[in-house]
Amino acid sequence: MSVELTLETPIRYIKGVGEARHAAFTRLGIETVGDLLNFYPRSYEERGKIIPILSAPDGELGAFEVTVRETSAPKHLKGNLNMFRSTVHDDTLAMDLIFFNTPFMAKALTPGRRFRVYGRVRFGRNGREIVSPKLEPIIEGVELPYYVPVYRLSPPLTQKTIASAVREVISLCELVPELFSERVRSEYGLISRAQAIKIMHFPKDEKSLSLAKRTLAFGEIAVFRLALSGMRSSVKKESAAELGLKNSGIKHFFEQLPFELTGAQQRAVKEIFADLARPTPMARLLQGDVGSGKTAVAAAAIYLCVKNGYQACLMAPTEILAAQHKKTLDKFLSPFGIKTELLVSGLPAAEKRRVRAGLAEGSIDVAVGTHALITDKTEFFNCALAVADEQHRFGVKQRAALLDKSERDGKRAHMLVMSATPIPRSLSLIIFGDLDVSLLDELPPGRQRIETRVVSSSDCERVYDFIKKEVAAGGRAYFVCPLIEESESTTDRRAAESYYKELTEKHLKGIPAGLLHGRMKPAEKAEVMAKFASGEIKLLVSTTVIEVGVDVPEATVMVIENAECFGLSQLHQLRGRVGRGKRRSVCILVNGKKSADAADRLAIMRDTSDGFKVAEADLEKRGPGDFFGERQSGEFSFACATVSDVSLLTETEGIVKRLLSERNLPENAVIFAEAEKFLERTGGSRTVN
Ligand code: ADP
Ligand code: MG
């Protein structure tokens, strides 16, 4: 019996998909025929680009058309291992193909037969060779595909089984609803969505493939932006407490600060105060490089909020940071009788209960905490301002939860989101399209420039000597552990522990040190941090968990292993942990790779100290994917993952505007429906309008 397939049909109805494959597809997030069509290859093997064997470089992938000269009999090596070699040639040269544990293949490789061969060439003892190449017989009249798709796999699925499942349903891509009218498509040079999907799975040539990618990416970004602007406009329609300057004594707040605000800080404060005075909720992103003084700006907003008779809260991504913020706010706000309390999951239960009671009855003005704040148990008396630090650790979902939490009498809290990830302005307008942006593009005066050095792994002895001297002179150092491929937290921990062991038992023996990794309990982490802050330990070895916000002025050295594996912006973040005191600070980037590209990227770090410039360079080198990553963290996922050119981001500007103004045209119904779906996926309950 055959079933009439639709996009909603569960994939187990596809021919060839049994129980085991069904489970594997589910693991890949594929439940329906529609999901499968949207499961685009992660890359393509360009097997149609045939090169002469003679010109194949060492270590590179290549495709060849060859004739078999001779094939050895399979040889037993040891255990279950057997292998054979086949010598093949084209017009220019011969090379060896080496096969392991596929003795049956030897029979197919008979002298004189022709194959298309694809694989990584290496220069072996007998000249060029390929281990475990992919083979396709060359047969008169049968055309081999130029590109062969490579899908993400989950066993027992193979490239072949996925490709054949896709082939079974590819004709259904005609049912995928079109996002853009004919008019829009021709204006922006897009093909139809159905056609684009088909090409993604079965591309003929580079030109049509890039057109297909462009079409799908264009659609995804347009949907994304529509969703964001929908969130923004729906927020603007809600009401919020009006927080005015009158009788707030804000002047005293500024006078009592231990420093004069920078021009940028003053500008941001002004923008925020203007928002807070309006009867609609603020939704603002405060973006500033590490050390640009975002906390003082947030404190000013919190001050104003409390002086207007409302509560405020500040969320941090980690307990360490929450504790640090609590201290800073106390310093700035307690002189005015403003009561701030810490609320983190590490607190004793009785203490948590006490703080929650105080927040519910209104005797506590400001709560500083982690996401524990937004768990169901916390009620505020009248929270009118929610500040979230380090935006990229928070998703839209969490923010929505925070807002819902603070809603009272039909009013929503104003929201200020702080981010230390400098994102090029062009991009932040798009990625944070649901937020207004204030920029702190100026550092407080008297900051030390952090000297950045790039070294290779073989220079480590010199690095250790330098650190010994620094510690002797009163400095402290951070070590960021080498990255490991599988970032499973358990292996992460093991790598951190062995790196720590090597440093403390060998290279830097005798210097008190501590280890920080993601699997430690918050209390343990806080203890290690406290010891580092007090100077009881001088070296802090950690995975990237220390990335954000930590402030230890005595720390003067930051060593980052495998620096080439990080994004520039992330390196910049890490680097910002030092250079917070009076002493000269140094960041040492250990380049574990010999490639010129890695050296180039790290040189940018050496030569640039401005976070926004670093971000621009990162954008240029790596494309916007990383910045989207900031925002994505599992919630915004684009199926056409390689949003590879920035121009596409700006290009969608016009069409999004137009769509918003032509919202009611029937031809736009599909794309608005997609934007709704997008919001549902990201947890927003609001409608796009
Ligand atoms: P970030 O933007 O990274 O969160 P912080 O708010 O932690 O930065 O500020 C970094 C340091 O700079 C803090 O020690 C803070 O007291 C100090 N600071 C902030 N603003 C100024 C200013 N205008 N002048 C001098 N120091 C300042
Ligand atoms: Mg900060």
Short mmCIF file of N, CA and C in Angstrom, two decimals, residues 229-240 275 278-284 412 414-415 433-436 686 689:
data_model
loop_
_atom_site.label_atom_id
_atom_site.label_comp_id
_atom_site.label_asym_id
_atom_site.label_seq_id
_atom_site.Cartn_x
_atom_site.Cartn_y
_atom_site.Cartn_z
N SER A 229 11.29 42.35 14.29
CA SER A 229 10.61 43.64 14.28
C SER A 229 9.21 43.48 14.84
N GLY A 230 8.66 42.28 14.70
CA GLY A 230 7.36 42.01 15.30
C GLY A 230 7.46 42.07 16.81
N MET A 231 8.53 41.50 17.34
CA MET A 231 8.71 41.54 18.79
C MET A 231 8.85 42.97 19.26
N ARG A 232 9.62 43.72 18.48
CA ARG A 232 9.87 45.08 18.87
C ARG A 232 8.59 45.89 18.88
N SER A 233 7.81 45.78 17.79
CA SER A 233 6.64 46.64 17.74
C SER A 233 5.59 46.19 18.75
N SER A 234 5.56 44.89 19.07
CA SER A 234 4.56 44.50 20.06
C SER A 234 4.96 44.97 21.45
N VAL A 235 6.28 45.00 21.70
CA VAL A 235 6.72 45.55 22.98
C VAL A 235 6.34 47.02 23.09
N LYS A 236 6.51 47.73 21.96
CA LYS A 236 6.23 49.16 21.99
C LYS A 236 4.75 49.46 22.23
N LYS A 237 3.91 48.47 22.01
CA LYS A 237 2.47 48.70 22.21
C LYS A 237 2.05 48.48 23.64
N GLU A 238 2.94 47.88 24.43
CA GLU A 238 2.54 47.61 25.80
C GLU A 238 2.85 48.80 26.68
N SER A 239 2.37 48.76 27.92
CA SER A 239 2.62 49.92 28.75
C SER A 239 3.60 49.57 29.87
N ALA A 240 4.25 50.61 30.37
CA ALA A 240 5.26 50.43 31.40
C ALA A 240 5.23 51.63 32.34
N ASP A 275 14.12 56.77 27.50
CA ASP A 275 13.26 55.59 27.34
C ASP A 275 12.42 55.35 28.60
N ARG A 278 9.21 57.22 29.23
CA ARG A 278 8.04 56.96 28.37
C ARG A 278 7.14 55.89 28.97
N PRO A 279 5.85 55.95 28.61
CA PRO A 279 4.91 54.95 29.15
C PRO A 279 4.96 53.61 28.43
N THR A 280 5.94 53.42 27.53
CA THR A 280 6.09 52.13 26.86
C THR A 280 7.40 51.49 27.32
N PRO A 281 7.48 50.18 27.31
CA PRO A 281 8.67 49.54 27.86
C PRO A 281 9.92 49.81 27.03
N MET A 282 11.00 50.08 27.71
CA MET A 282 12.30 50.19 27.04
C MET A 282 12.73 48.78 26.64
N ALA A 283 13.33 48.67 25.47
CA ALA A 283 13.98 47.41 25.08
C ALA A 283 15.29 47.83 24.45
N ARG A 284 16.30 47.96 25.25
CA ARG A 284 17.55 48.57 24.78
C ARG A 284 18.75 47.68 25.05
N ARG A 412 4.61 46.20 31.75
CA ARG A 412 5.81 45.40 31.60
C ARG A 412 7.01 46.15 32.14
N HIS A 414 10.72 47.69 32.05
CA HIS A 414 11.69 48.18 31.07
C HIS A 414 12.84 47.18 31.04
N MET A 415 13.44 47.03 29.88
CA MET A 415 14.51 46.06 29.82
C MET A 415 15.79 46.65 29.24
N GLY A 433 17.62 43.44 16.07
CA GLY A 433 16.58 44.29 15.48
C GLY A 433 15.42 44.55 16.41
N ASP A 434 15.27 43.73 17.44
CA ASP A 434 14.17 43.94 18.38
C ASP A 434 14.55 44.91 19.49
N LEU A 435 15.79 45.41 19.46
CA LEU A 435 16.25 46.28 20.53
C LEU A 435 16.78 47.60 19.97
N ASP A 436 16.65 48.67 20.79
CA ASP A 436 17.39 49.89 20.45
C ASP A 436 18.80 49.72 20.97
N ARG A 686 4.31 36.37 21.23
CA ARG A 686 3.67 37.53 20.62
C ARG A 686 3.40 37.33 19.14
N ASN A 689 3.23 41.83 13.92
CA ASN A 689 2.36 42.79 13.21
C ASN A 689 2.98 44.17 13.19
#
